[in-house]
Amino acid sequence: MSNEDIRALPVYLGKRHFRLDDFFDVDGAASDQIRIAGDARKVKWIGRDMTMGRITIEGNAGMHLGAYMKGGVIEVTGNASDWVGAEMSGGLIRVHGNAGGQIGAAYRGDLAGMRDGTILIGGTAGLEVGMRMKRGTIVVAGGARDFAGLEMRGGTLVLGGAELRTGAWMMRGTIIALRSIEILPTFSYASRYNPTFLNVYARHLKTLGVDLPHLAADGSYHRYTGDVAIPGRGELLVWEAQTS
Amino acid sequence: MEINGVQIVDTFAEAFGMRASRVVITAASARWAEIAGLSMTGFATSVIGCKLEAGIESVLSPEETPDLRPGVSVLVFGFDADGVGKRLIERIGQTILTCPTTACFDGLPAAPERVVVGGTIRHFGDKFQSSKLLDGRRYWRIPVMEGEFLIEETFGVQKAIGGGNILILAGNEIAALEAAESAVTAMREVAGVILPFPGGIVRSGSKVGARNYKNMTASTNDAYCPTLKGRLGSESALPENVHSVLEIVADGLDRESLENALSRGIRAACRPGVVAITAGNYGGKLGKHHFHLRELV
């Protein structure tokens, strides 16, 4: 597309139609890379259905960032709002700051959330992170609020910490808590070990700049299975560092 | 042609098209990875008698393995992809799954031809198994008494070459063995190649069929048996001053690596006490891959 064509792209403000250049200046050569500079915290659906290329947002991003995304990379230097990577099926979203709720989640009424891909949140996240996610990996380096992994169907959710009801009604999948969390009474304690598959994840995440503890010398994981209220076959792995 | 006074016979090694897989085995320590690798590659010298040829290709550092633990790379060779897949299921199921702390990964992830291995072995988990899909690769986690066994769902299979060989003709047994050991050391440095026989060396080279037993698929290579020189019914191929012969058989993932290994092996085997280096072939009628010794050196 030429820059003129891009400037003419439709943008909605509520129900009203506008041109993209009513809000943005457009420059640069044709490329599969887009850089958005400025405060985009009210701009929704950035990277929706994206299949390839790269979008860099220098600042904050609005709701539904990378929703339904299938490939490519989205990077946000600031914060992002709710529904980051909702129902995405591929690609990488990296938010350096905090994010809202429903990251990688299923939209209301839909059965499955994120189907594949990776979401990395450098800060904290809101409610219902990974709700009904089926596959893929979400890492929230800081803490997540209530109901992380709600009705989870699969995939891997790594949390720096979490508030209440983590893994509620989860059927499958793995929630890894890097700090002690409150465990629902409908989860059963199984054992303490160092799962080999986490070594594979640690190697993969290391390439993305995320350190996942996995060495037996550093500690081990407590495994809980549940949510037996469903009954589900998910697992909670809670890291406990080795104290010398 | 001579190297260090050792004659390089103007002949060729005849090798065969095969299919191969690479299995990366990891464990909590290099020792357990090696134990697992040796167990898996035991009784895998000849595809005719063992249904598979296998060997440890290399020792891997934690940085080289998918799960950041010490490991070994194993190459397995069979007649076809289906056979390789079946043998992998048998061998991994009996020797890796059972071995403490191990995990098992596909070493040919780019190979388009795939065989289901972990996807079958997972049934050992009796529906308590679970899987993880990461970067397009599916891993099965099978609960075991020790903890958990991790194995990749599919393994790549690629075209390969089996049966590359050299024969070391020496003046006595010790000279033959020392030369063969030297060749094995040099050949094992080549990636993509294994020497499937014990210590990499074969003392009982064979010919196709037998002169006197109808049902034998292979029998002793009497032409290269020093003790049969001059014996009626056997036509010796050995010069008078040869009193011991050892063979090295090599399988490779591609022609280039096999050529490299054979070349290194020939040069390393040209030591005092060795009379000649030759190779086994069937007149070029059975195998489509011919390695002419003089072109290799």
PDB file of N, CA and C in Angstrom, chain B residues 3 12-13 17-18 23 43 47 61 82-83 126 131 160 187 193 206 210 234 241 254 259 279 283 292:
ATOM      1  N   ILE B   3      49.996 -45.249   1.021  1.00  0.00           N
ATOM      2  CA  ILE B   3      50.100 -44.233   2.079  1.00  0.00           C
ATOM      3  C   ILE B   3      50.908 -44.864   3.201  1.00  0.00           C
ATOM      4  N   PHE B  12      36.305 -50.393  -4.601  1.00  0.00           N
ATOM      5  CA  PHE B  12      35.320 -49.480  -4.000  1.00  0.00           C
ATOM      6  C   PHE B  12      34.488 -50.198  -2.932  1.00  0.00           C
ATOM      7  N   ALA B  13      34.004 -49.391  -1.999  1.00  0.00           N
ATOM      8  CA  ALA B  13      33.057 -49.893  -0.995  1.00  0.00           C
ATOM      9  C   ALA B  13      31.660 -49.696  -1.555  1.00  0.00           C
ATOM     10  N   GLY B  17      21.204 -47.546   0.055  1.00  0.00           N
ATOM     11  CA  GLY B  17      20.285 -46.500   0.497  1.00  0.00           C
ATOM     12  C   GLY B  17      19.498 -46.978   1.705  1.00  0.00           C
ATOM     13  N   MET B  18      19.412 -46.142   2.722  1.00  0.00           N
ATOM     14  CA  MET B  18      18.659 -46.492   3.941  1.00  0.00           C
ATOM     15  C   MET B  18      17.855 -45.284   4.385  1.00  0.00           C
ATOM     16  N   VAL B  23      18.167 -39.400  17.325  1.00  0.00           N
ATOM     17  CA  VAL B  23      17.477 -39.305  18.619  1.00  0.00           C
ATOM     18  C   VAL B  23      18.409 -38.621  19.612  1.00  0.00           C
ATOM     19  N   PHE B  43      22.815 -54.335  20.501  1.00  0.00           N
ATOM     20  CA  PHE B  43      22.252 -55.291  19.540  1.00  0.00           C
ATOM     21  C   PHE B  43      21.647 -54.560  18.340  1.00  0.00           C
ATOM     22  N   VAL B  47      21.480 -54.434  10.077  1.00  0.00           N
ATOM     23  CA  VAL B  47      20.043 -54.337   9.832  1.00  0.00           C
ATOM     24  C   VAL B  47      19.460 -55.698   9.463  1.00  0.00           C
ATOM     25  N   SER B  61      26.714 -31.350  25.032  1.00  0.00           N
ATOM     26  CA  SER B  61      26.757 -30.552  26.264  1.00  0.00           C
ATOM     27  C   SER B  61      25.350 -30.024  26.551  1.00  0.00           C
ATOM     28  N   ASP B  82       9.014 -46.756   7.871  1.00  0.00           N
ATOM     29  CA  ASP B  82       8.100 -47.515   8.720  1.00  0.00           C
ATOM     30  C   ASP B  82       8.886 -48.399   9.702  1.00  0.00           C
ATOM     31  N   GLY B  83       9.917 -49.051   9.169  1.00  0.00           N
ATOM     32  CA  GLY B  83      10.745 -49.910  10.015  1.00  0.00           C
ATOM     33  C   GLY B  83      11.484 -49.120  11.073  1.00  0.00           C
ATOM     34  N   ASP B 126      -1.373 -44.596  30.175  1.00  0.00           N
ATOM     35  CA  ASP B 126      -2.705 -45.064  30.575  1.00  0.00           C
ATOM     36  C   ASP B 126      -3.690 -43.916  30.800  1.00  0.00           C
ATOM     37  N   SER B 131       0.203 -33.559  27.210  1.00  0.00           N
ATOM     38  CA  SER B 131       1.143 -33.090  26.186  1.00  0.00           C
ATOM     39  C   SER B 131       1.322 -31.590  26.265  1.00  0.00           C
ATOM     40  N   ALA B 160      19.454 -41.885   3.856  1.00  0.00           N
ATOM     41  CA  ALA B 160      20.797 -42.054   4.407  1.00  0.00           C
ATOM     42  C   ALA B 160      21.502 -43.185   3.660  1.00  0.00           C
ATOM     43  N   MET B 187      37.294 -41.691  12.555  1.00  0.00           N
ATOM     44  CA  MET B 187      35.977 -41.669  11.891  1.00  0.00           C
ATOM     45  C   MET B 187      34.891 -41.155  12.819  1.00  0.00           C
ATOM     46  N   VAL B 193      27.738 -39.619  11.254  1.00  0.00           N
ATOM     47  CA  VAL B 193      28.224 -40.966  10.942  1.00  0.00           C
ATOM     48  C   VAL B 193      28.264 -41.798  12.215  1.00  0.00           C
ATOM     49  N   SER B 206      31.131 -60.593   6.221  1.00  0.00           N
ATOM     50  CA  SER B 206      30.332 -61.673   5.635  1.00  0.00           C
ATOM     51  C   SER B 206      30.182 -61.507   4.123  1.00  0.00           C
ATOM     52  N   ALA B 210      25.510 -68.429   1.414  1.00  0.00           N
ATOM     53  CA  ALA B 210      26.539 -69.373   1.842  1.00  0.00           C
ATOM     54  C   ALA B 210      26.772 -70.392   0.731  1.00  0.00           C
ATOM     55  N   SER B 234      37.776 -72.637  -1.314  1.00  0.00           N
ATOM     56  CA  SER B 234      37.775 -71.213  -0.975  1.00  0.00           C
ATOM     57  C   SER B 234      38.867 -70.519  -1.758  1.00  0.00           C
ATOM     58  N   ASN B 241      51.445 -62.314   2.935  1.00  0.00           N
ATOM     59  CA  ASN B 241      51.915 -61.700   4.180  1.00  0.00           C
ATOM     60  C   ASN B 241      50.791 -61.110   5.031  1.00  0.00           C
ATOM     61  N   ASP B 254      24.515 -38.715   5.038  1.00  0.00           N
ATOM     62  CA  ASP B 254      24.635 -38.293   3.635  1.00  0.00           C
ATOM     63  C   ASP B 254      25.984 -38.744   3.093  1.00  0.00           C
ATOM     64  N   GLU B 259      31.847 -40.060   3.092  1.00  0.00           N
ATOM     65  CA  GLU B 259      33.133 -39.945   2.382  1.00  0.00           C
ATOM     66  C   GLU B 259      34.208 -39.408   3.314  1.00  0.00           C
ATOM     67  N   ALA B 279      38.221 -52.807   0.341  1.00  0.00           N
ATOM     68  CA  ALA B 279      36.823 -52.586   0.728  1.00  0.00           C
ATOM     69  C   ALA B 279      35.966 -53.720   0.207  1.00  0.00           C
ATOM     70  N   GLY B 283      30.411 -56.291  -6.554  1.00  0.00           N
ATOM     71  CA  GLY B 283      30.532 -56.037  -7.982  1.00  0.00           C
ATOM     72  C   GLY B 283      29.697 -54.854  -8.437  1.00  0.00           C
ATOM     73  N   HIS B 292      34.935 -45.147  -4.054  1.00  0.00           N
ATOM     74  CA  HIS B 292      36.217 -45.615  -4.559  1.00  0.00           C
ATOM     75  C   HIS B 292      37.334 -45.144  -3.632  1.00  0.00           C
TER      76      HIS B 292
END
